[in-house]
């Protein structure tokens, strides 16, 4: 883990935790993994009504973040101690029975920001949380003193029943300091996927590095189709298909094809995505398309000879008078602007421009993003492939069909 070229562990006040991460000291992560956050508001000194926010349903613990300034300036301009009382109360939502959870006094003698986080366990439920501030010891106004606090955030901690036994987890607890303050915009990490099976000319092998197939699109797709299971046999991720329901031979061929062409797929998937969309994305990195054979078995079709048919459309399953071909050559792109994250350039977003033959200046380029593409060579090949499709295959074929004839993808 790093910020730029500096390891996160080299900053003061940083604690790192690794769970199910090989080659690292394993530590239980003391950070809540199922938390909802809502913003608070500025606190008014002496306002007993305070600021009220409501937790999420089934909250087991709530946290209140307080931030502000607290100090006093004497007649000689010296910074002195100022104090103020803080109260945090809770009531079961829908009732008016308040319980005092925190009743404390904040003291400070500098102009530096004061930050506090208060953690309160509660019986499982939903609660109204009231935060109020008293009147400070020194309250003359102007520049003589300061007592300005905000109820920054209310976090509702709920039970996390997820099984993480097959997933590596990382946690970082960072104390604000002169080196680091506020929220981190970016944290970099080098991660390696767990070993997975790959088909080679000598048979099945176990891929452990990028060089021996860990990033092979065919191997990644097959892993997603088979799924990842817990020790108890529960499907944690993927489609969960047994091998007899998968067109294994097509994935064997695709793995060999990707190895020969040098195609890879490297991406940390963080957004919610369906398995079908994920398989489409991985296949595209290898000039392929996720498909089905026999109307039901997941397969893959790629740019090579003797590929299986996904479906056959003819007069027997086409509505009369519905067939049409639309050529829209006037709007064809005259180049491709292909964006990708380059692993050899500090994972920065690069734009590769490929102009159509005979074009020196692109006026109507198509803009594409290569998901999982991390090398310039692969990006160039995919950009040229998409440009060729635009120049030589740019047409729309349409037809109508009854529902019983839709046995292909």
Coordinates of C-alpha atoms in Angstrom, one line a residue:
X1 CA 0.0 0.0 0.0
X2 CA 1.4 3.4 -0.9
X3 CA 0.6 7.0 -1.7
X4 CA 2.6 7.7 -4.9
X5 CA 6.0 6.2 -4.4
X6 CA 5.9 6.4 -0.6
X7 CA 4.8 3.3 1.4
X8 CA 1.8 4.0 3.6
X9 CA 3.6 2.3 6.5
X10 CA 6.3 5.0 6.4
X11 CA 3.8 7.7 7.5
X12 CA 3.4 8.3 11.3
X13 CA 0.1 7.3 12.9
X14 CA -0.7 4.6 10.3
X15 CA -1.8 1.1 11.2
X16 CA -2.2 -1.6 8.5
X17 CA -4.1 -4.8 8.9
X18 CA -4.1 -7.8 6.6
X19 CA -6.6 -10.7 6.6
X20 CA -6.2 -13.7 4.4
X21 CA -3.4 -12.0 2.5
X22 CA -0.4 -14.3 1.8
X23 CA 3.1 -13.2 2.8
X24 CA 1.7 -10.7 5.3
X25 CA 1.2 -10.8 9.1
X26 CA -2.4 -11.8 9.6
X27 CA -4.4 -9.4 11.9
X28 CA -8.0 -9.2 12.7
X29 CA -9.2 -5.9 11.1
X30 CA -10.6 -3.7 13.9
X31 CA -12.6 -1.6 11.4
X32 CA -16.3 -1.9 10.9
X33 CA -17.1 -3.4 7.5
X34 CA -20.9 -2.9 7.4
X35 CA -21.4 0.8 8.2
X36 CA -23.8 3.4 6.9
X37 CA -22.8 7.1 7.2
X38 CA -24.9 10.3 7.2
X39 CA -23.8 13.9 7.6
X40 CA -24.5 15.9 10.7
X41 CA -24.5 19.7 11.0
X42 CA -22.8 22.6 12.8
X43 CA -23.4 22.6 16.6
X44 CA -24.6 25.8 18.4
X45 CA -23.1 26.6 21.8
X46 CA -25.7 26.3 24.5
X47 CA -28.4 24.8 22.3
X48 CA -29.8 21.9 24.4
X49 CA -32.0 20.8 21.5
X50 CA -28.8 19.9 19.7
X51 CA -28.6 18.2 16.3
X52 CA -30.6 15.0 15.8
X53 CA -29.9 12.2 13.2
X54 CA -31.3 8.7 12.8
X55 CA -29.3 5.5 12.5
X56 CA -30.0 2.7 10.1
X57 CA -32.2 -0.2 11.0
X58 CA -30.6 -3.0 13.0
X59 CA -27.8 -0.9 14.3
X60 CA -25.5 -2.6 16.9
X61 CA -23.1 0.3 17.4
X62 CA -23.1 4.0 16.4
X63 CA -20.2 6.4 16.0
X64 CA -20.3 10.2 16.3
X65 CA -17.5 12.2 14.7
X66 CA -16.9 15.7 16.2
X67 CA -14.6 18.3 14.7
X68 CA -13.8 21.9 15.4
X69 CA -11.7 24.5 17.2
X70 CA -11.4 25.3 20.9
X71 CA -9.0 27.8 22.5
X72 CA -8.8 31.1 24.3
X73 CA -6.6 34.1 23.6
X74 CA -5.5 36.2 26.7
X75 CA -4.7 39.9 26.8
X76 CA -1.1 39.3 25.8
X77 CA -2.1 37.3 22.7
X78 CA -1.1 33.9 24.2
X79 CA -3.2 30.8 23.4
X80 CA -4.8 29.4 26.5
X81 CA -7.0 26.5 27.4
X82 CA -10.8 26.7 26.7
X83 CA -13.3 24.0 27.7
X84 CA -16.9 23.1 26.7
X85 CA -19.3 20.3 27.6
X86 CA -20.5 17.7 25.0
X87 CA -23.5 15.4 25.4
X88 CA -24.5 12.5 23.1
X89 CA -27.9 11.0 23.7
X90 CA -29.9 8.2 22.1
X91 CA -33.6 7.2 21.9
X92 CA -35.2 4.3 20.2
X93 CA -36.8 5.7 17.1
X94 CA -40.4 6.5 17.6
X95 CA -40.0 7.1 21.4
X96 CA -39.0 10.1 23.4
X97 CA -37.1 8.3 26.1
X98 CA -33.5 9.6 25.9
X99 CA -30.5 7.9 27.3
X100 CA -27.2 9.8 27.9
X101 CA -24.4 7.9 26.3
X102 CA -21.6 10.4 26.4
X103 CA -21.3 13.4 28.8
X104 CA -17.8 14.8 28.7
X105 CA -15.8 18.0 28.6
X106 CA -13.6 18.9 25.8
X107 CA -10.5 21.0 26.5
X108 CA -7.9 22.4 24.2
X109 CA -5.2 25.1 24.2
X110 CA -4.1 25.4 20.6
X111 CA -5.6 26.6 17.3
X112 CA -5.2 23.1 15.8
X113 CA -8.4 21.2 14.9
X114 CA -9.9 19.0 17.6
X115 CA -11.2 15.7 16.3
X116 CA -13.0 13.1 18.4
X117 CA -14.9 9.9 17.5
X118 CA -17.2 8.4 20.1
X119 CA -18.3 4.8 19.8
X120 CA -21.4 3.6 21.5
X121 CA -22.6 -0.1 21.5
X122 CA -26.4 -0.4 21.7
X123 CA -29.0 -3.2 21.6
X124 CA -29.9 -4.1 18.0
X125 CA -32.4 -1.5 16.6
X126 CA -32.9 1.9 15.1
X127 CA -32.1 5.0 17.1
X128 CA -32.4 8.8 17.1
X129 CA -29.1 10.3 18.1
X130 CA -28.9 13.8 19.6
X131 CA -25.6 15.7 19.9
X132 CA -25.5 19.0 21.9
X133 CA -22.8 21.4 23.0
X134 CA -22.8 23.5 26.2
X135 CA -21.5 27.0 26.7
X136 CA -17.6 27.3 26.7
X137 CA -15.7 28.5 29.7
X138 CA -14.4 31.5 27.7
X139 CA -17.1 32.9 25.4
X140 CA -16.2 36.5 24.8
X141 CA -16.6 36.4 21.1
X142 CA -14.5 38.0 18.4
X143 CA -10.9 36.9 18.1
X144 CA -10.5 36.4 21.9
X145 CA -11.6 32.8 21.9
X146 CA -13.0 30.1 19.7
X147 CA -15.5 27.3 20.3
X148 CA -16.8 26.2 16.9
X149 CA -17.7 22.5 16.5
X150 CA -19.5 20.4 14.0
X151 CA -21.3 17.1 14.3
X152 CA -19.5 15.7 11.2
X153 CA -20.8 12.2 10.7
X154 CA -23.1 9.6 12.2
X155 CA -22.1 6.0 11.4
X156 CA -24.5 3.1 11.9
X157 CA -22.6 -0.2 12.4
X158 CA -24.6 -3.3 11.5
X159 CA -23.8 -7.0 11.7
X160 CA -21.6 -8.3 8.9
X161 CA -22.4 -11.9 8.2
X162 CA -20.4 -12.2 5.0
X163 CA -17.9 -15.1 4.6
X164 CA -14.5 -13.6 3.7
X165 CA -12.5 -16.8 4.0
X166 CA -11.7 -16.9 0.3
X167 CA -10.9 -13.2 -0.1
X168 CA -8.0 -11.1 1.0
X169 CA -8.9 -8.0 3.0
X170 CA -6.8 -4.9 3.8
X171 CA -7.5 -2.3 6.4
X172 CA -5.8 1.0 7.3
X173 CA -6.3 3.2 10.3
X174 CA -4.8 6.6 9.8
X175 CA -4.4 9.2 12.5
X176 CA -4.5 12.8 11.2
X177 CA -1.1 14.4 11.4
X178 CA 1.2 17.0 9.8
X179 CA 1.9 14.4 7.1
X180 CA -1.6 13.2 6.4
X181 CA -4.9 15.0 7.0
X182 CA -8.4 14.8 5.7
X183 CA -9.6 12.0 3.4
X184 CA -7.1 10.2 1.1
X185 CA -8.0 10.6 -2.6
X186 CA -5.9 7.7 -3.8
X187 CA -4.1 4.7 -2.2
X188 CA -2.1 2.5 -4.5
X189 CA -1.6 -1.2 -4.1
X190 CA 0.0 -4.1 -6.0
X191 CA -2.3 -7.1 -5.9
X192 CA -2.0 -10.6 -7.3
X193 CA -5.0 -12.9 -7.9
X194 CA -5.1 -16.2 -6.2
X195 CA -3.9 -19.3 -8.2
X196 CA -6.3 -20.6 -10.8
X197 CA -6.4 -23.5 -13.3
X198 CA -5.2 -22.9 -16.9
X199 CA -5.1 -25.1 -19.9
X200 CA -1.7 -25.4 -21.6
X201 CA -0.4 -27.5 -24.5
X202 CA 0.7 -30.1 -21.9
X203 CA -2.6 -30.2 -20.0
X204 CA -4.0 -28.5 -17.0
X205 CA -1.6 -26.4 -14.9
X206 CA -2.0 -24.0 -12.0
X207 CA -1.4 -20.3 -12.9
X208 CA 0.3 -18.4 -10.1
X209 CA 1.8 -15.4 -11.9
X210 CA 0.8 -13.1 -14.7
X211 CA 3.6 -14.7 -16.8
X212 CA 2.2 -18.3 -16.6
X213 CA -1.5 -17.4 -17.1
X214 CA -3.0 -15.8 -14.0
X215 CA -4.3 -12.9 -16.2
X216 CA -5.4 -15.1 -19.1
X217 CA -9.0 -14.0 -20.1
X218 CA -10.1 -17.6 -20.8
X219 CA -8.9 -18.8 -17.3
X220 CA -10.6 -15.8 -15.7
X221 CA -13.9 -16.5 -17.5
X222 CA -13.8 -20.2 -16.6
X223 CA -13.1 -19.3 -12.9
X224 CA -16.1 -17.0 -12.9
X225 CA -18.4 -19.7 -14.4
X226 CA -17.2 -22.3 -12.0
X227 CA -17.5 -19.9 -9.0
X228 CA -15.6 -19.6 -5.7
X229 CA -16.9 -21.6 -2.7
X230 CA -16.5 -21.4 1.0
X231 CA -15.2 -24.2 3.1
X232 CA -18.8 -25.0 3.9
X233 CA -19.7 -25.4 0.2
X234 CA -21.5 -22.1 -0.1
X235 CA -21.1 -20.2 -3.4
X236 CA -19.4 -16.9 -2.6
X237 CA -18.8 -15.5 -6.1
X238 CA -19.4 -16.5 -9.7
X239 CA -22.1 -18.6 -11.5
X240 CA -21.5 -21.9 -9.8
X241 CA -21.8 -24.0 -12.9
X242 CA -20.5 -27.6 -12.8
X243 CA -18.2 -28.5 -15.7
X244 CA -20.8 -30.7 -17.5
X245 CA -22.9 -27.5 -18.0
X246 CA -19.9 -25.5 -19.5
X247 CA -18.4 -25.8 -23.0
X248 CA -15.0 -26.6 -21.5
X249 CA -13.4 -27.3 -24.9
X250 CA -14.1 -23.8 -26.1
X251 CA -12.4 -22.3 -23.0
X252 CA -9.4 -24.6 -23.5
X253 CA -9.0 -23.3 -27.1
X254 CA -9.5 -19.7 -25.9
X255 CA -6.9 -20.0 -23.2
X256 CA -4.3 -21.3 -25.8
X257 CA -5.4 -18.5 -28.2
X258 CA -4.9 -15.8 -25.5
X259 CA -1.5 -17.2 -24.5
X260 CA -0.4 -17.2 -28.1
X261 CA -1.6 -13.6 -28.7
X262 CA -0.4 -12.3 -25.3
X263 CA -3.9 -11.1 -24.3
X264 CA -4.5 -10.4 -20.6
X265 CA -7.2 -9.1 -18.4
X266 CA -6.1 -7.2 -15.2
X267 CA -8.6 -5.2 -13.3
X268 CA -9.8 -4.7 -9.7
X269 CA -13.5 -4.9 -10.0
X270 CA -15.1 -2.7 -7.4
X271 CA -18.5 -1.8 -8.9
X272 CA -21.5 -4.1 -8.8
X273 CA -21.8 -6.1 -12.0
X274 CA -23.7 -9.1 -13.2
X275 CA -21.8 -12.2 -14.1
X276 CA -23.0 -11.9 -17.7
X277 CA -21.6 -8.4 -18.0
X278 CA -18.4 -9.4 -16.4
X279 CA -17.9 -12.3 -18.8
X280 CA -18.6 -10.0 -21.8
X281 CA -16.0 -7.5 -20.5
X282 CA -13.3 -10.2 -20.0
X283 CA -14.0 -11.8 -23.3
X284 CA -13.7 -8.5 -25.2
X285 CA -10.1 -8.1 -23.8
X286 CA -9.3 -11.3 -25.8
X287 CA -11.1 -10.3 -29.1
X288 CA -13.9 -12.7 -28.1
X289 CA -17.6 -12.8 -27.1
X290 CA -19.3 -14.7 -24.4
X291 CA -21.9 -17.0 -25.9
X292 CA -23.8 -20.2 -25.6
X293 CA -23.8 -23.5 -27.5
X294 CA -26.7 -26.0 -27.6
X295 CA -28.9 -23.1 -26.4
X296 CA -27.7 -23.5 -22.8
X297 CA -24.0 -24.3 -22.3
X298 CA -21.8 -21.2 -21.6
X299 CA -19.2 -20.9 -24.3
X300 CA -16.8 -18.3 -25.9
X301 CA -16.4 -17.4 -29.5
X302 CA -13.2 -15.6 -30.6
X303 CA -11.5 -14.3 -33.7
X304 CA -10.2 -17.5 -35.1
X305 CA -11.2 -20.1 -37.7
X306 CA -13.6 -23.0 -37.1
X307 CA -15.6 -21.3 -34.3
X308 CA -18.9 -22.8 -33.2
X309 CA -22.2 -21.3 -34.2
X310 CA -24.1 -19.4 -31.6
X311 CA -27.3 -19.7 -33.6
X312 CA -28.6 -20.2 -37.2
X313 CA -31.2 -17.7 -38.6
X314 CA -33.0 -18.4 -41.8
X315 CA -36.3 -18.3 -43.5
X316 CA -37.6 -21.1 -41.1
X317 CA -37.3 -18.8 -38.0
X318 CA -37.6 -15.3 -39.5
X319 CA -40.8 -13.4 -39.8
X320 CA -41.9 -12.7 -43.4
X321 CA -40.8 -9.4 -44.7
X322 CA -38.8 -8.4 -41.6
X323 CA -35.2 -8.9 -42.9
X324 CA -33.2 -5.8 -43.6
X325 CA -29.6 -4.5 -43.9
X326 CA -28.8 -0.9 -43.2
X327 CA -25.4 0.5 -44.2
X328 CA -24.5 3.7 -42.5
X329 CA -21.1 4.3 -44.0
X330 CA -21.5 8.1 -43.9
X331 CA -21.2 8.1 -40.1
X332 CA -18.3 5.7 -39.9
X333 CA -15.5 6.7 -37.5
X334 CA -12.3 7.9 -39.1
X335 CA -10.2 6.8 -36.2
X336 CA -10.2 5.3 -32.7
X337 CA -9.3 7.0 -29.4
X338 CA -8.7 4.0 -27.1
X339 CA -8.2 4.7 -23.4
X340 CA -6.6 2.2 -21.0
X341 CA -4.6 2.0 -17.7
X342 CA -1.0 1.4 -18.6
X343 CA 0.8 -0.9 -16.1
X344 CA 4.2 0.3 -17.4
X345 CA 3.4 4.0 -16.8
X346 CA 2.4 4.0 -13.1
X347 CA -1.1 2.8 -13.9
X348 CA -2.0 6.2 -15.4
X349 CA -4.8 6.5 -17.9
X350 CA -3.4 6.6 -21.5
X351 CA -5.1 7.5 -24.7
X352 CA -4.0 5.6 -27.8
X353 CA -5.0 7.2 -31.2
X354 CA -5.3 5.2 -34.3
X355 CA -6.3 7.0 -37.5
X356 CA -8.1 5.3 -40.5
X357 CA -6.0 4.6 -43.6
X358 CA -5.4 7.8 -45.5
X359 CA -6.4 10.1 -42.6
X360 CA -3.9 12.5 -41.0
X361 CA -6.4 14.3 -38.8
X362 CA -9.3 12.5 -37.1
X363 CA -12.5 14.5 -37.3
X364 CA -15.0 11.8 -36.1
X365 CA -13.1 9.4 -33.9
X366 CA -14.9 6.7 -31.9
X367 CA -13.9 6.8 -28.2
X368 CA -13.5 3.4 -26.4
X369 CA -12.2 2.3 -23.1
X370 CA -10.3 -1.0 -22.7
X371 CA -11.5 -2.6 -19.4
X372 CA -8.7 -4.9 -18.1
X373 CA -6.3 -3.9 -20.9
X374 CA -3.0 -2.7 -19.3
X375 CA -0.4 -2.8 -22.1
X376 CA 0.1 -0.6 -25.1
X377 CA 0.6 -3.5 -27.5
X378 CA -2.8 -5.1 -26.5
X379 CA -4.5 -1.7 -26.6
X380 CA -3.1 -1.0 -30.1
X381 CA -4.4 -4.4 -31.4
X382 CA -7.9 -3.9 -29.9
X383 CA -8.0 -0.3 -31.3
X384 CA -7.1 -1.5 -34.8
X385 CA -9.7 -4.3 -34.5
X386 CA -12.5 -1.9 -33.6
X387 CA -11.4 0.5 -36.3
X388 CA -11.5 -2.3 -38.9
X389 CA -15.1 -3.2 -37.7
X390 CA -16.1 0.4 -38.3
X391 CA -14.5 0.6 -41.8
X392 CA -15.4 -2.8 -43.2
X393 CA -18.3 -4.2 -41.2
X394 CA -20.4 -1.2 -40.3
X395 CA -23.9 -2.3 -41.0
X396 CA -27.0 -3.2 -39.1
X397 CA -28.9 -6.4 -39.8
X398 CA -32.4 -6.6 -38.6
X399 CA -35.2 -9.2 -38.6
X400 CA -38.2 -10.3 -36.7
X401 CA -38.6 -13.6 -35.0
X402 CA -41.1 -15.4 -32.8
X403 CA -40.2 -16.1 -29.2
X404 CA -40.0 -19.9 -29.7
X405 CA -37.2 -19.3 -32.2
X406 CA -35.0 -17.3 -29.8
X407 CA -32.8 -20.2 -28.7
X408 CA -29.5 -18.3 -29.2
X409 CA -27.7 -15.4 -27.7

